[in-house]
CSV table of C-alpha atoms in Angstrom, one decimal:
chain,number,residue,atom,x,y,z
A,236,MET,CA,-22.6,1.5,-0.2
A,237,ARG,CA,-25.2,4.0,0.9
A,238,VAL,CA,-25.4,7.2,-1.0
A,239,ASN,CA,-26.4,9.3,2.0
A,240,ASN,CA,-23.2,8.2,3.8
A,241,GLU,CA,-21.0,9.7,1.2
A,242,LYS,CA,-20.7,13.2,2.7
A,243,ILE,CA,-18.3,14.6,5.3
A,244,SER,CA,-17.6,18.0,6.8
A,245,SER,CA,-14.3,19.9,6.3
A,246,LEU,CA,-13.5,19.2,10.0
A,247,GLN,CA,-13.9,15.5,9.4
A,248,PHE,CA,-11.7,15.8,6.3
A,249,LEU,CA,-9.0,17.4,8.6
A,250,MET,CA,-9.3,14.5,11.1
A,251,ILE,CA,-9.2,11.8,8.4
A,252,LEU,CA,-6.2,13.4,6.8
A,253,CYS,CA,-4.3,13.6,10.1
A,254,GLY,CA,-5.3,10.0,11.0
A,255,SER,CA,-4.3,8.7,7.6
A,256,VAL,CA,-0.8,10.2,7.8
A,257,ILE,CA,0.0,9.6,11.5
A,258,GLY,CA,0.0,5.8,11.5
A,259,VAL,CA,2.9,3.5,11.2
A,260,SER,CA,5.4,6.3,10.6
A,261,ILE,CA,4.9,7.7,14.1
A,262,LEU,CA,6.7,4.6,15.6
A,263,ASP,CA,10.0,4.7,13.7
A,264,PHE,CA,10.3,8.0,11.9
A,265,PRO,CA,12.7,9.3,14.6
A,266,ARG,CA,15.1,6.5,13.9
A,267,ILE,CA,15.0,7.2,10.2
A,268,ALA,CA,15.5,10.9,10.6
A,269,ILE,CA,18.3,10.4,13.1
A,270,GLU,CA,20.1,8.0,10.8
A,271,LYS,CA,20.0,10.6,8.0
A,272,VAL,CA,21.0,13.9,9.7
A,273,GLY,CA,21.6,13.2,13.4
A,274,PRO,CA,20.6,16.1,15.8
A,275,ASP,CA,19.4,18.2,12.9
A,276,SER,CA,16.7,15.7,12.0
A,277,TRP,CA,14.0,18.2,13.1
A,278,ILE,CA,14.9,20.2,9.9
A,279,LEU,CA,13.6,17.3,7.9
A,280,ILE,CA,10.2,17.7,9.5
A,281,LEU,CA,10.1,21.4,8.7
A,282,ILE,CA,11.2,20.8,5.1
A,283,GLY,CA,8.7,18.0,4.7
A,284,THR,CA,5.9,20.2,6.0
A,285,ILE,CA,6.8,23.0,3.6
A,286,ILE,CA,7.0,20.6,0.7
A,287,MET,CA,3.5,19.3,1.5
A,288,TYR,CA,2.3,22.8,1.7
A,289,LEU,CA,3.5,23.5,-1.8
A,290,VAL,CA,2.0,20.2,-2.9
A,291,GLY,CA,-1.3,21.4,-1.4
A,292,ILE,CA,-1.1,24.5,-3.6
A,293,CYS,CA,-0.9,22.3,-6.7
A,294,ILE,CA,-3.8,20.1,-5.5
A,295,PHE,CA,-6.1,22.9,-4.7
A,296,LYS,CA,-5.4,24.9,-7.9
A,297,VAL,CA,-6.6,21.8,-9.7
A,298,LEU,CA,-9.5,21.2,-7.4
A,299,ASP,CA,-10.7,24.8,-7.6
A,300,ARG,CA,-10.9,24.5,-11.3
A,301,TYR,CA,-12.7,21.2,-11.3
A,302,ARG,CA,-15.0,21.7,-8.3
A,303,GLY,CA,-17.5,18.9,-7.9
A,304,TYR,CA,-15.6,16.5,-10.1
A,305,THR,CA,-14.5,13.1,-8.9
A,306,PHE,CA,-10.8,12.2,-9.1
A,307,PHE,CA,-11.4,10.1,-12.1
A,308,GLN,CA,-13.3,12.9,-13.9
A,309,ILE,CA,-10.4,15.3,-13.1
A,310,LEU,CA,-7.9,12.8,-14.6
A,311,GLU,CA,-10.1,12.3,-17.6
A,312,ALA,CA,-10.5,16.0,-18.2
A,313,ILE,CA,-6.8,16.7,-18.1
A,314,LEU,CA,-5.0,13.5,-19.2
A,315,SER,CA,-7.6,11.6,-21.3
A,316,LYS,CA,-9.7,8.6,-20.3
A,317,PRO,CA,-7.2,5.8,-21.1
A,318,VAL,CA,-4.5,7.5,-19.0
A,319,SER,CA,-7.0,8.1,-16.2
A,320,VAL,CA,-7.9,4.5,-16.0
A,321,VAL,CA,-4.3,3.4,-15.8
A,322,ILE,CA,-3.5,6.0,-13.1
A,323,CYS,CA,-6.6,5.0,-11.0
A,324,ILE,CA,-5.6,1.3,-11.2
A,325,LEU,CA,-2.0,2.1,-10.1
A,326,PHE,CA,-3.3,4.5,-7.4
A,327,SER,CA,-5.6,1.8,-6.1
A,328,LEU,CA,-2.7,-0.7,-6.0
A,329,HIS,CA,-0.6,1.9,-4.2
A,330,PHE,CA,-3.3,2.2,-1.4
A,331,MET,CA,-3.5,-1.6,-1.3
A,332,PHE,CA,0.2,-1.9,-0.8
A,333,LEU,CA,0.3,0.8,1.9
A,334,THR,CA,-2.6,-0.9,3.7
A,335,SER,CA,-0.8,-4.3,3.6
A,336,ILE,CA,2.3,-2.8,5.1
A,337,GLN,CA,0.3,-0.9,7.7
A,338,ILE,CA,-1.5,-4.1,8.8
A,339,ARG,CA,1.6,-6.2,8.8
A,340,ILE,CA,3.5,-3.7,11.0
A,341,PHE,CA,0.5,-3.6,13.2
A,342,THR,CA,0.6,-7.3,13.5
A,343,GLU,CA,4.3,-7.4,14.3
A,344,VAL,CA,4.0,-4.8,17.0
A,345,THR,CA,0.9,-6.4,18.5
A,346,ARG,CA,2.6,-9.8,18.7
A,347,GLU,CA,5.8,-8.3,20.3
A,348,TYR,CA,4.0,-6.3,23.0
A,349,LEU,CA,0.5,-7.7,23.4
A,350,LEU,CA,-0.5,-11.0,21.8
A,351,TYR,CA,2.7,-13.0,22.0
A,352,ASN,CA,1.4,-16.4,20.9
A,353,THR,CA,-1.4,-15.3,18.5
A,354,PRO,CA,-0.7,-16.3,14.9
A,355,SER,CA,-0.1,-13.5,12.5
A,356,GLU,CA,-2.9,-14.7,10.2
A,357,VAL,CA,-5.4,-14.4,12.9
A,358,ILE,CA,-4.4,-10.8,13.7
A,359,ILE,CA,-4.4,-9.8,10.0
A,360,ILE,CA,-7.8,-11.3,9.3
A,361,SER,CA,-9.3,-9.7,12.4
A,362,MET,CA,-8.0,-6.3,11.4
A,363,LEU,CA,-9.3,-6.7,7.9
A,364,LEU,CA,-12.8,-7.8,9.0
A,365,CYS,CA,-13.0,-4.7,11.3
A,366,ILE,CA,-11.9,-2.4,8.5
A,367,ILE,CA,-14.4,-4.0,6.0
A,368,PHE,CA,-17.2,-3.6,8.6
A,369,LEU,CA,-16.4,0.1,9.0
A,370,ILE,CA,-15.9,1.2,5.4
A,371,ARG,CA,-19.0,-0.7,4.0
A,372,ASN,CA,-21.1,2.1,5.6
A,373,GLY,CA,-19.3,4.8,3.6
A,374,ILE,CA,-16.8,7.6,4.1
A,375,GLU,CA,-19.1,9.5,6.6
A,376,VAL,CA,-18.7,6.7,9.2
A,377,ILE,CA,-14.9,6.9,8.8
A,378,GLY,CA,-15.1,10.7,9.2
A,379,ARG,CA,-17.2,10.4,12.4
A,380,MET,CA,-14.7,7.9,13.9
A,381,ALA,CA,-11.7,10.0,13.0
A,382,GLN,CA,-13.4,13.1,14.4
A,383,ILE,CA,-14.0,11.3,17.8
A,384,THR,CA,-10.8,9.3,18.1
A,385,PHE,CA,-8.0,11.4,16.6
A,386,PRO,CA,-8.3,14.4,19.1
A,387,ILE,CA,-8.4,11.9,22.0
A,388,VAL,CA,-5.4,9.9,20.9
A,389,SER,CA,-3.3,13.0,20.1
A,390,VAL,CA,-4.1,14.7,23.4
A,391,LEU,CA,-3.4,11.6,25.5
A,392,ILE,CA,-0.1,10.9,23.8
A,393,LEU,CA,1.0,14.5,24.5
A,394,ILE,CA,-0.1,14.2,28.1
A,395,LEU,CA,1.8,11.0,28.6
A,396,LEU,CA,5.0,12.8,27.4
A,397,ILE,CA,4.8,15.3,30.2
A,398,PRO,CA,6.6,13.2,32.9
A,399,LEU,CA,9.5,12.8,30.5
A,400,ILE,CA,10.2,16.5,30.5
A,401,LYS,CA,12.4,16.3,33.6
A,402,GLU,CA,14.4,13.5,32.1
A,403,MET,CA,15.2,15.3,28.8
A,404,ASP,CA,18.8,16.2,27.9
A,405,ILE,CA,18.6,19.1,25.5
A,406,THR,CA,22.3,18.8,24.8
A,407,ASN,CA,21.5,15.8,22.7
A,408,LEU,CA,20.1,18.2,20.2
A,409,LEU,CA,23.4,19.9,19.8
A,410,PRO,CA,25.2,21.0,17.7
A,411,ILE,CA,22.4,22.8,15.8
A,412,LEU,CA,22.6,23.3,12.0
A,413,HIS,CA,25.9,21.5,12.0
A,414,THR,CA,24.9,19.0,9.2
A,415,PRO,CA,26.1,19.8,5.7
A,416,ILE,CA,23.4,21.1,3.3
A,417,GLY,CA,24.2,18.3,0.9
A,418,THR,CA,23.5,15.7,3.5
A,419,ILE,CA,20.1,17.3,4.3
A,420,LEU,CA,19.2,17.6,0.6
A,421,LYS,CA,20.0,13.9,0.1
A,422,ALA,CA,17.8,13.0,3.1
A,423,ILE,CA,14.7,14.9,1.9
A,424,PRO,CA,13.2,12.0,0.0
A,425,SER,CA,13.1,10.0,3.2
A,426,VAL,CA,10.8,12.5,4.8
A,427,ILE,CA,8.1,11.5,2.3
A,428,PHE,CA,7.7,8.4,4.5
A,429,VAL,CA,6.4,10.7,7.2
A,430,PHE,CA,3.7,12.2,5.1
A,431,ALA,CA,2.5,9.1,3.3
A,432,GLY,CA,-1.3,9.2,3.2
A,433,ILE,CA,-1.6,12.9,2.3
A,434,GLU,CA,-2.5,11.9,-1.3
A,435,VAL,CA,-6.0,10.9,-0.2
A,436,THR,CA,-6.8,14.6,-0.4
A,437,PHE,CA,-7.7,14.2,-4.1
A,438,LEU,CA,-10.2,11.5,-3.3
A,439,LEU,CA,-11.7,13.0,-0.1
A,440,SER,CA,-12.3,16.5,-1.5
A,441,TYR,CA,-15.3,15.2,-3.6
A,442,PHE,CA,-17.2,14.2,-0.4
A,443,VAL,CA,-16.6,17.4,1.5
A,444,VAL,CA,-19.8,19.5,1.9
A,445,ASP,CA,-18.2,22.8,2.7
A,446,LYS,CA,-15.5,22.8,0.0
A,447,ASP,CA,-14.6,26.5,0.6
A,448,ARG,CA,-12.9,25.5,3.8
A,449,LEU,CA,-10.9,22.6,2.3
A,450,ARG,CA,-7.6,24.5,1.7
A,451,LYS,CA,-7.6,26.0,5.2
A,452,LYS,CA,-8.3,22.6,6.8
A,453,TYR,CA,-5.5,21.0,4.7
A,454,ASN,CA,-3.0,23.6,6.0
A,455,ILE,CA,-4.2,23.1,9.6
A,456,SER,CA,-3.7,19.3,9.2
A,457,LEU,CA,-0.2,19.9,8.0
A,458,LEU,CA,0.5,22.1,11.1
A,459,ILE,CA,-0.9,19.5,13.4
A,460,ILE,CA,1.0,16.6,11.8
A,461,GLY,CA,4.2,18.6,11.7
A,462,CYS,CA,3.9,19.6,15.4
A,463,ILE,CA,3.2,16.1,16.6
A,464,TYR,CA,6.1,14.7,14.7
A,465,LEU,CA,8.4,17.5,15.9
A,466,ILE,CA,7.5,17.1,19.6
A,467,ILE,CA,8.0,13.3,19.5
A,468,LEU,CA,11.3,13.7,17.6
A,469,VAL,CA,12.6,16.2,20.1
A,470,PHE,CA,11.6,14.0,23.1
A,471,THR,CA,13.2,10.9,21.5
A,472,ILE,CA,16.5,12.5,20.8
A,473,SER,CA,16.6,14.3,24.1
A,474,ARG,CA,15.9,11.0,26.0
A,475,PHE,CA,18.0,8.5,24.0
A,476,GLY,CA,20.6,10.5,22.2
A,477,ILE,CA,21.8,10.0,18.7
A,478,MET,CA,23.7,6.7,18.9
A,479,GLU,CA,21.0,4.9,20.9
A,480,GLY,CA,18.2,6.5,18.8
A,481,LYS,CA,19.7,4.9,15.6
A,482,ARG,CA,19.7,1.4,17.1
A,483,ILE,CA,16.2,1.2,18.4
A,484,ILE,CA,13.6,-0.3,15.9
A,485,TRP,CA,10.6,1.3,17.5
A,486,PRO,CA,12.0,4.4,19.4
A,487,VAL,CA,8.6,5.9,20.2
A,488,LEU,CA,7.5,2.7,22.0
A,489,GLU,CA,10.8,2.5,23.8
A,490,LEU,CA,10.3,6.2,24.8
A,491,PHE,CA,7.0,5.4,26.5
A,492,LYS,CA,8.6,2.5,28.2
A,493,THR,CA,10.8,4.9,30.1
A,494,ILE,CA,7.9,6.9,31.5
A,495,ASP,CA,7.5,6.9,35.2
A,496,ILE,CA,4.2,8.4,36.2
A,497,PRO,CA,4.2,9.8,39.8
A,498,GLY,CA,2.2,7.5,42.1
A,499,SER,CA,2.5,4.6,39.7
A,500,PHE,CA,-1.2,4.4,39.2
A,501,ILE,CA,-0.5,3.3,35.6
A,502,GLU,CA,1.9,0.5,34.9
A,503,ASN,CA,3.3,-0.5,31.5
A,504,VAL,CA,2.6,2.9,29.9
A,505,GLU,CA,3.9,1.5,26.6
A,506,ILE,CA,0.8,-0.8,26.5
A,507,LEU,CA,-1.4,2.3,26.8
A,508,MET,CA,0.6,3.9,24.0
A,509,ILE,CA,0.1,0.8,21.8
A,510,SER,CA,-3.6,0.9,22.5
A,511,LEU,CA,-3.8,4.5,21.3
A,512,TRP,CA,-1.6,3.7,18.4
A,513,ILE,CA,-3.9,0.8,17.3
A,514,VAL,CA,-6.7,3.4,16.9
A,515,ALA,CA,-4.5,5.6,14.7
A,516,VAL,CA,-3.5,2.6,12.6
A,517,PHE,CA,-7.1,1.5,12.3
A,518,ILE,CA,-8.1,4.9,10.9
A,519,SER,CA,-5.1,5.1,8.6
A,520,ALA,CA,-5.6,1.5,7.2
A,521,ALA,CA,-9.4,2.1,6.8
A,522,VAL,CA,-8.8,5.3,4.8
A,523,TRP,CA,-6.3,3.6,2.5
A,524,TYR,CA,-8.5,0.6,2.1
A,525,TYR,CA,-11.5,2.8,1.2
A,526,GLY,CA,-9.3,4.7,-1.2
A,527,ALA,CA,-8.3,1.5,-3.0
A,528,MET,CA,-11.9,0.5,-3.3
A,529,ARG,CA,-13.1,3.9,-4.3
A,530,LEU,CA,-10.7,4.3,-7.2
A,531,ILE,CA,-11.7,1.0,-8.7
A,532,ARG,CA,-15.3,1.9,-8.1
A,533,LEU,CA,-14.8,5.2,-10.1
A,534,ILE,CA,-13.6,3.2,-13.1
A,535,TRP,CA,-16.6,1.0,-13.0
A,536,HIS,CA,-19.0,4.0,-12.5
A,537,GLU,CA,-20.3,2.9,-9.1
A,538,ARG,CA,-21.3,-0.6,-10.3
A,539,GLY,CA,-20.7,-3.6,-8.0
A,540,ALA,CA,-19.0,-1.6,-5.3
A,541,LYS,CA,-20.1,-3.8,-2.5
A,542,TYR,CA,-18.4,-6.8,-4.2
A,543,LEU,CA,-15.0,-5.2,-4.2
A,544,LEU,CA,-14.5,-5.2,-0.4
A,545,VAL,CA,-13.6,-8.9,0.1
A,546,PRO,CA,-11.4,-9.3,-3.1
A,547,ILE,CA,-9.4,-6.3,-2.1
A,548,GLY,CA,-9.1,-7.7,1.4
A,549,GLY,CA,-7.8,-10.9,-0.1
A,550,ILE,CA,-5.1,-9.1,-2.0
A,551,ILE,CA,-4.1,-7.1,1.1
A,552,TYR,CA,-4.0,-10.3,3.1
A,553,ILE,CA,-1.7,-12.1,0.6
A,554,VAL,CA,0.7,-9.1,0.4
A,555,ALA,CA,0.7,-8.6,4.2
A,556,ASN,CA,1.8,-12.2,4.7
A,557,TYR,CA,4.5,-12.1,2.0
A,558,PHE,CA,7.1,-10.3,4.2
A,559,ARG,CA,9.5,-12.2,6.4
A,560,ASN,CA,10.3,-9.8,9.2
A,561,VAL,CA,10.2,-6.2,10.4
A,562,SER,CA,13.5,-5.2,8.8
A,563,GLU,CA,12.4,-6.4,5.4
A,564,ILE,CA,9.1,-4.6,5.8
A,565,MET,CA,10.7,-1.3,6.7
A,566,ASP,CA,13.3,-1.5,4.0
A,567,ILE,CA,10.8,-2.2,1.3
A,568,LEU,CA,8.5,0.5,2.6
A,569,ASN,CA,11.2,3.1,2.6
A,570,ARG,CA,12.5,2.3,-0.8
A,571,TYR,CA,8.9,2.2,-2.2
A,572,LEU,CA,7.9,5.6,-0.7
A,573,MET,CA,11.1,7.2,-1.9
A,574,THR,CA,10.5,6.1,-5.5
A,575,VAL,CA,6.9,5.1,-6.4
A,576,GLY,CA,5.4,6.9,-3.4
A,577,ILE,CA,6.9,10.2,-4.4
A,578,PHE,CA,5.1,10.0,-7.8
A,579,PHE,CA,1.7,9.7,-6.1
A,580,ILE,CA,2.4,12.1,-3.3
A,581,ILE,CA,4.2,14.9,-5.2
A,582,GLY,CA,4.5,14.0,-8.8
A,583,LEU,CA,0.9,13.5,-9.7
A,584,PRO,CA,-0.4,16.8,-8.3
A,585,VAL,CA,2.4,18.6,-10.2
A,586,ILE,CA,1.6,16.7,-13.4
A,587,LEU,CA,-2.1,17.5,-13.1
A,588,LEU,CA,-1.4,21.2,-12.5
A,589,ILE,CA,1.0,21.4,-15.5
A,590,GLY,CA,-1.4,19.5,-17.7
A,591,ASP,CA,-4.3,21.7,-16.7
A,592,SER,CA,-2.2,24.8,-17.4
A,593,ILE,CA,-1.3,23.5,-20.9
A,594,LYS,CA,-4.9,22.7,-21.5
A,595,LYS,CA,-6.0,26.2,-20.6
A,596,ARG,CA,-3.4,27.8,-22.8
A,597,GLY,CA,-4.4,25.5,-25.7
A,598,GLY,CA,-8.0,26.6,-25.2
A,599,SER,CA,-7.1,30.2,-25.1
A,600,SER,CA,-5.1,29.9,-28.3
A,601,ASN,CA,-8.0,28.2,-30.0
A,602,ASP,CA,-10.3,31.0,-28.9
């Protein structure tokens, strides 16, 4: 790992954060939201965005106090070294698991729509090799790729949705605010699935050169993510309705199947959508893979970093091949994110903020 490739700008941080969040979840989050609260599923996106904004307040209060510290050093300063080692190992396993799920879903979608007869093992290994080749050159390379690809992918996806406007049935979004508050509150944990990946903020902040702009870029990334999800959700419900939206496994891909571009100069629009989605998945998986390696590297104090890439890839390969089908994958992922995932995404920032506050009060008392 080259030292001079370990710096990114705040803009690259924003693009990496958006890319790491908008990956697999963009394909089926409309189905999950519709199953939970029906036509009021857009409320979940708004609530999730607000929750992540509050989580960001916790994160940046800690980061402002420990500016220039690595994630491991922050944990060590607040929670003690033994606890920080355990959390870093668990956090690394968390990123490995998410990467495995990401790559396996990528494999299933690719086999269903593109490479029908290609063995899953070949697709998984090819993806892992591409990711390893990218991240071996450091976070700066990931930042540059995200800065180039994410805006292009996002804009093209939104442009492709334009022909669907005339086919939208806004009445499918009615009745508005008809879902009981209790049902919405019970569905809130499921929205964590949409924002999985936001937890890389703690790791990426150390590499950002212009740290004064971090909080602003974080908030902008939440706005971008929330808007993209909201637009796609509204289009999906307006096009398919509630009942059909619940039954479709990949509603976003099916949504793009229905696009009829005037002049028919592009056929099979869903293939173009998948191509754009592959880029988003690649960025997301690369960031999580890098996060898993970086956390272990912090524990070892930078020693033997280059030797971690292949072993971690082996673990990810084994886990990715463990699942039997798409239904099992999505069920495990949803249950994981609504339990263990909540700890890393929401619980850990809150614990660090509380721990730091207790530490400051203890220091003040001693003084």
